[in-house]
A tleap script that builds the chain and sets N, CA, C and O, in Angstrom:
source leaprc.protein.ff14SB
mol = sequence {
  NMET ALA THR GLU HIE ARG VAL GLY SER GLU
  VAL LYS PRO ALA PHE SER ARG LEU PHE LYS
  THR ALA ASP GLY GLU ILE VAL LEU SER TYR
  LEU ARG ARG ARG PHE TYR ASP ASN LYS ILE
  ASP ASN GLU ASN ILE ALA ARG GLN VAL GLY
  GLN ARG ASP VAL VAL ARG ALA ILE MET ASN
  LEU SER GLY ASP ASP ASN GLY CLYS
}
set mol.1.N position { -5.224 17.717 9.547 }
set mol.1.CA position { -4.338 16.976 10.405 }
set mol.1.C position { -5.079 15.867 11.156 }
set mol.1.O position { -4.592 14.739 11.228 }
set mol.2.N position { -6.238 16.177 11.709 }
set mol.2.CA position { -6.991 15.168 12.451 }
set mol.2.C position { -7.404 14.022 11.537 }
set mol.2.O position { -7.410 12.863 11.951 }
set mol.3.N position { -7.747 14.344 10.300 }
set mol.3.CA position { -8.128 13.308 9.346 }
set mol.3.C position { -6.954 12.389 9.057 }
set mol.3.O position { -7.122 11.170 9.013 }
set mol.4.N position { -5.764 12.953 8.860 }
set mol.4.CA position { -4.580 12.134 8.606 }
set mol.4.C position { -4.311 11.207 9.781 }
set mol.4.O position { -3.996 10.033 9.585 }
set mol.5.N position { -4.432 11.721 11.000 }
set mol.5.CA position { -4.214 10.894 12.187 }
set mol.5.C position { -5.232 9.760 12.235 }
set mol.5.O position { -4.884 8.619 12.540 }
set mol.6.N position { -6.478 10.072 11.937 }
set mol.6.CA position { -7.532 9.060 11.979 }
set mol.6.C position { -7.272 7.965 10.950 }
set mol.6.O position { -7.485 6.786 11.235 }
set mol.7.N position { -6.814 8.342 9.759 }
set mol.7.CA position { -6.517 7.341 8.736 }
set mol.7.C position { -5.442 6.399 9.243 }
set mol.7.O position { -5.546 5.183 9.076 }
set mol.8.N position { -4.415 6.951 9.859 }
set mol.8.CA position { -3.335 6.110 10.344 }
set mol.8.C position { -3.724 5.252 11.525 }
set mol.8.O position { -3.312 4.095 11.610 }
set mol.9.N position { -4.507 5.793 12.434 }
set mol.9.CA position { -4.773 5.079 13.678 }
set mol.9.C position { -6.018 4.198 13.649 }
set mol.9.O position { -6.093 3.229 14.405 }
set mol.10.N position { -6.987 4.502 12.805 }
set mol.10.CA position { -8.238 3.739 12.803 }
set mol.10.C position { -8.587 3.138 11.449 }
set mol.10.O position { -8.889 1.949 11.351 }
set mol.11.N position { -8.548 3.945 10.426 }
set mol.11.CA position { -9.071 3.521 9.127 }
set mol.11.C position { -8.153 2.509 8.450 }
set mol.11.O position { -8.624 1.479 7.969 }
set mol.12.N position { -6.871 2.780 8.405 }
set mol.12.CA position { -5.954 1.877 7.705 }
set mol.12.C position { -5.956 0.470 8.310 }
set mol.12.O position { -6.045 -0.503 7.561 }
set mol.13.N position { -5.862 0.324 9.637 }
set mol.13.CA position { -5.942 -1.031 10.200 }
set mol.13.C position { -7.293 -1.708 9.933 }
set mol.13.O position { -7.357 -2.924 9.749 }
set mol.14.N position { -8.360 -0.922 9.913 }
set mol.14.CA position { -9.683 -1.489 9.624 }
set mol.14.C position { -9.745 -2.018 8.193 }
set mol.14.O position { -10.269 -3.106 7.954 }
set mol.15.N position { -9.214 -1.253 7.245 }
set mol.15.CA position { -9.159 -1.722 5.856 }
set mol.15.C position { -8.326 -2.991 5.770 }
set mol.15.O position { -8.709 -3.947 5.097 }
set mol.16.N position { -7.201 -2.999 6.443 }
set mol.16.CA position { -6.318 -4.160 6.411 }
set mol.16.C position { -7.024 -5.397 6.956 }
set mol.16.O position { -6.974 -6.460 6.336 }
set mol.17.N position { -7.674 -5.273 8.092 }
set mol.17.CA position { -8.398 -6.415 8.672 }
set mol.17.C position { -9.520 -6.879 7.750 }
set mol.17.O position { -9.712 -8.078 7.547 }
set mol.18.N position { -10.249 -5.936 7.203 }
set mol.18.CA position { -11.391 -6.263 6.351 }
set mol.18.C position { -10.967 -7.011 5.093 }
set mol.18.O position { -11.546 -8.043 4.755 }
set mol.19.N position { -9.962 -6.493 4.404 }
set mol.19.CA position { -9.591 -7.062 3.113 }
set mol.19.C position { -8.604 -8.218 3.220 }
set mol.19.O position { -8.202 -8.772 2.197 }
set mol.20.N position { -8.203 -8.596 4.433 }
set mol.20.CA position { -7.370 -9.782 4.628 }
set mol.20.C position { -8.214 -11.027 4.875 }
set mol.20.O position { -7.677 -12.134 4.914 }
set mol.21.N position { -9.527 -10.866 5.043 }
set mol.21.CA position { -10.414 -12.022 5.191 }
set mol.21.C position { -10.605 -12.663 3.823 }
set mol.21.O position { -10.317 -12.050 2.795 }
set mol.22.N position { -11.091 -13.896 3.817 }
set mol.22.CA position { -11.337 -14.582 2.542 }
set mol.22.C position { -12.329 -13.797 1.684 }
set mol.22.O position { -12.115 -13.621 0.485 }
set mol.23.N position { -13.412 -13.328 2.303 }
set mol.23.CA position { -14.397 -12.548 1.551 }
set mol.23.C position { -13.808 -11.224 1.080 }
set mol.23.O position { -14.060 -10.795 -0.045 }
set mol.24.N position { -13.027 -10.582 1.934 }
set mol.24.CA position { -12.392 -9.321 1.558 }
set mol.24.C position { -11.450 -9.478 0.381 }
set mol.24.O position { -11.396 -8.617 -0.496 }
set mol.25.N position { -10.707 -10.576 0.358 }
set mol.25.CA position { -9.800 -10.836 -0.764 }
set mol.25.C position { -10.579 -11.057 -2.050 }
set mol.25.O position { -10.154 -10.617 -3.118 }
set mol.26.N position { -11.717 -11.734 -1.956 }
set mol.26.CA position { -12.570 -11.941 -3.134 }
set mol.26.C position { -13.079 -10.598 -3.654 }
set mol.26.O position { -13.028 -10.329 -4.854 }
set mol.27.N position { -13.568 -9.759 -2.742 }
set mol.27.CA position { -14.103 -8.450 -3.134 }
set mol.27.C position { -13.006 -7.579 -3.737 }
set mol.27.O position { -13.221 -6.951 -4.773 }
set mol.28.N position { -11.838 -7.533 -3.107 }
set mol.28.CA position { -10.749 -6.707 -3.626 }
set mol.28.C position { -10.283 -7.207 -4.990 }
set mol.28.O position { -9.975 -6.407 -5.874 }
set mol.29.N position { -10.231 -8.511 -5.159 }
set mol.29.CA position { -9.864 -9.077 -6.457 }
set mol.29.C position { -10.879 -8.672 -7.527 }
set mol.29.O position { -10.501 -8.317 -8.643 }
set mol.30.N position { -12.158 -8.726 -7.187 }
set mol.30.CA position { -13.203 -8.308 -8.120 }
set mol.30.C position { -13.054 -6.830 -8.475 }
set mol.30.O position { -13.100 -6.463 -9.649 }
set mol.31.N position { -12.875 -5.979 -7.457 }
set mol.31.CA position { -12.731 -4.539 -7.706 }
set mol.31.C position { -11.518 -4.256 -8.585 }
set mol.31.O position { -11.579 -3.422 -9.488 }
set mol.32.N position { -10.422 -4.952 -8.318 }
set mol.32.CA position { -9.211 -4.754 -9.113 }
set mol.32.C position { -9.459 -5.124 -10.573 }
set mol.32.O position { -9.102 -4.370 -11.479 }
set mol.33.N position { -10.073 -6.293 -10.799 }
set mol.33.CA position { -10.341 -6.723 -12.180 }
set mol.33.C position { -11.340 -5.801 -12.870 }
set mol.33.O position { -11.166 -5.455 -14.038 }
set mol.34.N position { -12.373 -5.409 -12.157 }
set mol.34.CA position { -13.470 -4.634 -12.758 }
set mol.34.C position { -13.104 -3.183 -13.026 }
set mol.34.O position { -13.475 -2.627 -14.059 }
set mol.35.N position { -12.371 -2.565 -12.092 }
set mol.35.CA position { -12.163 -1.121 -12.181 }
set mol.35.C position { -10.704 -0.685 -12.277 }
set mol.35.O position { -10.438 0.448 -12.678 }
set mol.36.N position { -9.754 -1.543 -11.923 }
set mol.36.CA position { -8.359 -1.114 -11.860 }
set mol.36.C position { -7.537 -1.631 -13.038 }
set mol.36.O position { -6.734 -0.893 -13.610 }
set mol.37.N position { -7.734 -2.881 -13.395 }
set mol.37.CA position { -6.922 -3.497 -14.447 }
set mol.37.C position { -7.459 -3.258 -15.853 }
set mol.37.O position { -6.777 -3.549 -16.835 }
set mol.38.N position { -8.668 -2.733 -15.955 }
set mol.38.CA position { -9.268 -2.510 -17.271 }
set mol.38.C position { -8.556 -1.406 -18.039 }
set mol.38.O position { -8.014 -0.467 -17.457 }
set mol.39.N position { -8.571 -1.541 -19.350 }
set mol.39.CA position { -8.037 -0.501 -20.223 }
set mol.39.C position { -8.971 0.711 -20.169 }
set mol.39.O position { -10.193 0.568 -20.199 }
set mol.40.N position { -8.385 1.889 -20.091 }
set mol.40.CA position { -9.171 3.124 -20.080 }
set mol.40.C position { -9.401 3.560 -21.520 }
set mol.40.O position { -8.461 3.660 -22.310 }
set mol.41.N position { -10.675 3.821 -21.853 }
set mol.41.CA position { -10.976 4.311 -23.197 }
set mol.41.C position { -11.292 5.803 -23.135 }
set mol.41.O position { -11.564 6.346 -22.064 }
set mol.42.N position { -11.252 6.445 -24.269 }
set mol.42.CA position { -11.453 7.891 -24.333 }
set mol.42.C position { -12.891 8.313 -24.049 }
set mol.42.O position { -13.139 9.453 -23.657 }
set mol.43.N position { -13.832 7.402 -24.244 }
set mol.43.CA position { -15.247 7.746 -24.099 }
set mol.43.C position { -15.615 8.100 -22.656 }
set mol.43.O position { -16.383 9.034 -22.425 }
set mol.44.N position { -15.080 7.370 -21.702 }
set mol.44.CA position { -15.445 7.561 -20.293 }
set mol.44.C position { -14.217 7.775 -19.422 }
set mol.44.O position { -14.162 7.277 -18.297 }
set mol.45.N position { -13.247 8.497 -19.919 }
set mol.45.CA position { -11.954 8.580 -19.246 }
set mol.45.C position { -12.046 9.133 -17.823 }
set mol.45.O position { -11.413 8.587 -16.919 }
set mol.46.N position { -12.807 10.189 -17.602 }
set mol.46.CA position { -12.879 10.792 -16.264 }
set mol.46.C position { -13.489 9.817 -15.259 }
set mol.46.O position { -12.980 9.674 -14.147 }
set mol.47.N position { -14.552 9.162 -15.636 }
set mol.47.CA position { -15.204 8.193 -14.748 }
set mol.47.C position { -14.280 7.016 -14.462 }
set mol.47.O position { -14.161 6.573 -13.320 }
set mol.48.N position { -13.629 6.515 -15.502 }
set mol.48.CA position { -12.756 5.358 -15.335 }
set mol.48.C position { -11.530 5.685 -14.485 }
set mol.48.O position { -11.110 4.865 -13.669 }
set mol.49.N position { -10.963 6.851 -14.663 }
set mol.49.CA position { -9.823 7.260 -13.842 }
set mol.49.C position { -10.261 7.406 -12.388 }
set mol.49.O position { -9.531 7.008 -11.480 }
set mol.50.N position { -11.434 7.966 -12.162 }
set mol.50.CA position { -11.954 8.093 -10.805 }
set mol.50.C position { -12.162 6.739 -10.147 }
set mol.50.O position { -11.811 6.551 -8.982 }
set mol.51.N position { -12.728 5.796 -10.887 }
set mol.51.CA position { -12.927 4.449 -10.353 }
set mol.51.C position { -11.590 3.805 -10.018 }
set mol.51.O position { -11.438 3.176 -8.971 }
set mol.52.N position { -10.641 3.964 -10.897 }
set mol.52.CA position { -9.306 3.390 -10.678 }
set mol.52.C position { -8.658 4.000 -9.437 }
set mol.52.O position { -8.025 3.292 -8.654 }
set mol.53.N position { -8.815 5.303 -9.259 }
set mol.53.CA position { -8.239 5.974 -8.088 }
set mol.53.C position { -8.855 5.466 -6.787 }
set mol.53.O position { -8.151 5.300 -5.791 }
set mol.54.N position { -10.158 5.221 -6.792 }
set mol.54.CA position { -10.816 4.701 -5.587 }
set mol.54.C position { -10.294 3.304 -5.262 }
set mol.54.O position { -9.984 3.011 -4.107 }
set mol.55.N position { -10.194 2.449 -6.262 }
set mol.55.CA position { -9.688 1.092 -6.030 }
set mol.55.C position { -8.236 1.145 -5.567 }
set mol.55.O position { -7.847 0.387 -4.678 }
set mol.56.N position { -7.429 2.026 -6.153 }
set mol.56.CA position { -6.032 2.176 -5.725 }
set mol.56.C position { -5.971 2.609 -4.262 }
set mol.56.O position { -5.139 2.106 -3.507 }
set mol.57.N position { -6.833 3.525 -3.855 }
set mol.57.CA position { -6.865 3.969 -2.456 }
set mol.57.C position { -7.240 2.812 -1.531 }
set mol.57.O position { -6.640 2.651 -0.468 }
set mol.58.N position { -8.222 2.013 -1.923 }
set mol.58.CA position { -8.608 0.847 -1.125 }
set mol.58.C position { -7.439 -0.126 -1.022 }
set mol.58.O position { -7.153 -0.644 0.057 }
set mol.59.N position { -6.767 -0.372 -2.139 }
set mol.59.CA position { -5.631 -1.285 -2.129 }
set mol.59.C position { -4.519 -0.760 -1.224 }
set mol.59.O position { -3.926 -1.529 -0.467 }
set mol.60.N position { -4.234 0.524 -1.291 }
set mol.60.CA position { -3.196 1.111 -0.437 }
set mol.60.C position { -3.570 1.014 1.035 }
set mol.60.O position { -2.739 0.641 1.863 }
set mol.61.N position { -4.806 1.344 1.365 }
set mol.61.CA position { -5.247 1.306 2.758 }
set mol.61.C position { -5.293 -0.112 3.314 }
set mol.61.O position { -5.109 -0.320 4.513 }
set mol.62.N position { -5.537 -1.080 2.446 }
set mol.62.CA position { -5.630 -2.468 2.911 }
set mol.62.C position { -4.270 -3.148 2.963 }
set mol.62.O position { -4.161 -4.287 3.418 }
set mol.63.N position { -3.229 -2.456 2.499 }
set mol.63.CA position { -1.886 -3.034 2.525 }
set mol.63.C position { -1.569 -3.880 1.315 }
set mol.63.O position { -0.589 -4.625 1.321 }
set mol.64.N position { -2.382 -3.780 0.274 }
set mol.64.CA position { -2.144 -4.531 -0.961 }
set mol.64.C position { -0.996 -3.879 -1.719 }
set mol.64.O position { -1.090 -2.711 -2.098 }
set mol.65.N position { 0.083 -4.616 -1.943 }
set mol.65.CA position { 1.271 -4.067 -2.604 }
set mol.65.C position { 1.023 -3.660 -4.048 }
set mol.65.O position { 1.785 -2.865 -4.598 }
set mol.66.N position { -0.024 -4.185 -4.672 }
set mol.66.CA position { -0.314 -3.840 -6.066 }
set mol.66.C position { -0.919 -2.455 -6.215 }
set mol.66.O position { -1.079 -1.979 -7.339 }
set mol.67.N position { -1.256 -1.798 -5.125 }
set mol.67.CA position { -1.869 -0.480 -5.183 }
set mol.67.C position { -0.881 0.659 -5.230 }
set mol.67.O position { -1.279 1.823 -5.210 }
set mol.68.N position { 0.398 0.349 -5.291 }
set mol.68.CA position { 1.427 1.404 -5.306 }
set mol.68.C position { 1.450 2.128 -6.619 }
set mol.68.O position { 2.251 3.044 -6.805 }
savepdb mol mol.pdb
quit
């Protein structure tokens, strides 16, 4: 419960502020292209799904609508 409260009250606004800067948008765009938009192959599926999940979480926390 405390973790959920912290995400809502501190972490989510921090992600939003960070990734709304010009540099943050560049970094998020890079992460999306590198780890989120790539096709997943069978050779490294677990690693690739994990990477995609992390980028999706960052996108959701930063308020990026593409992370839904």
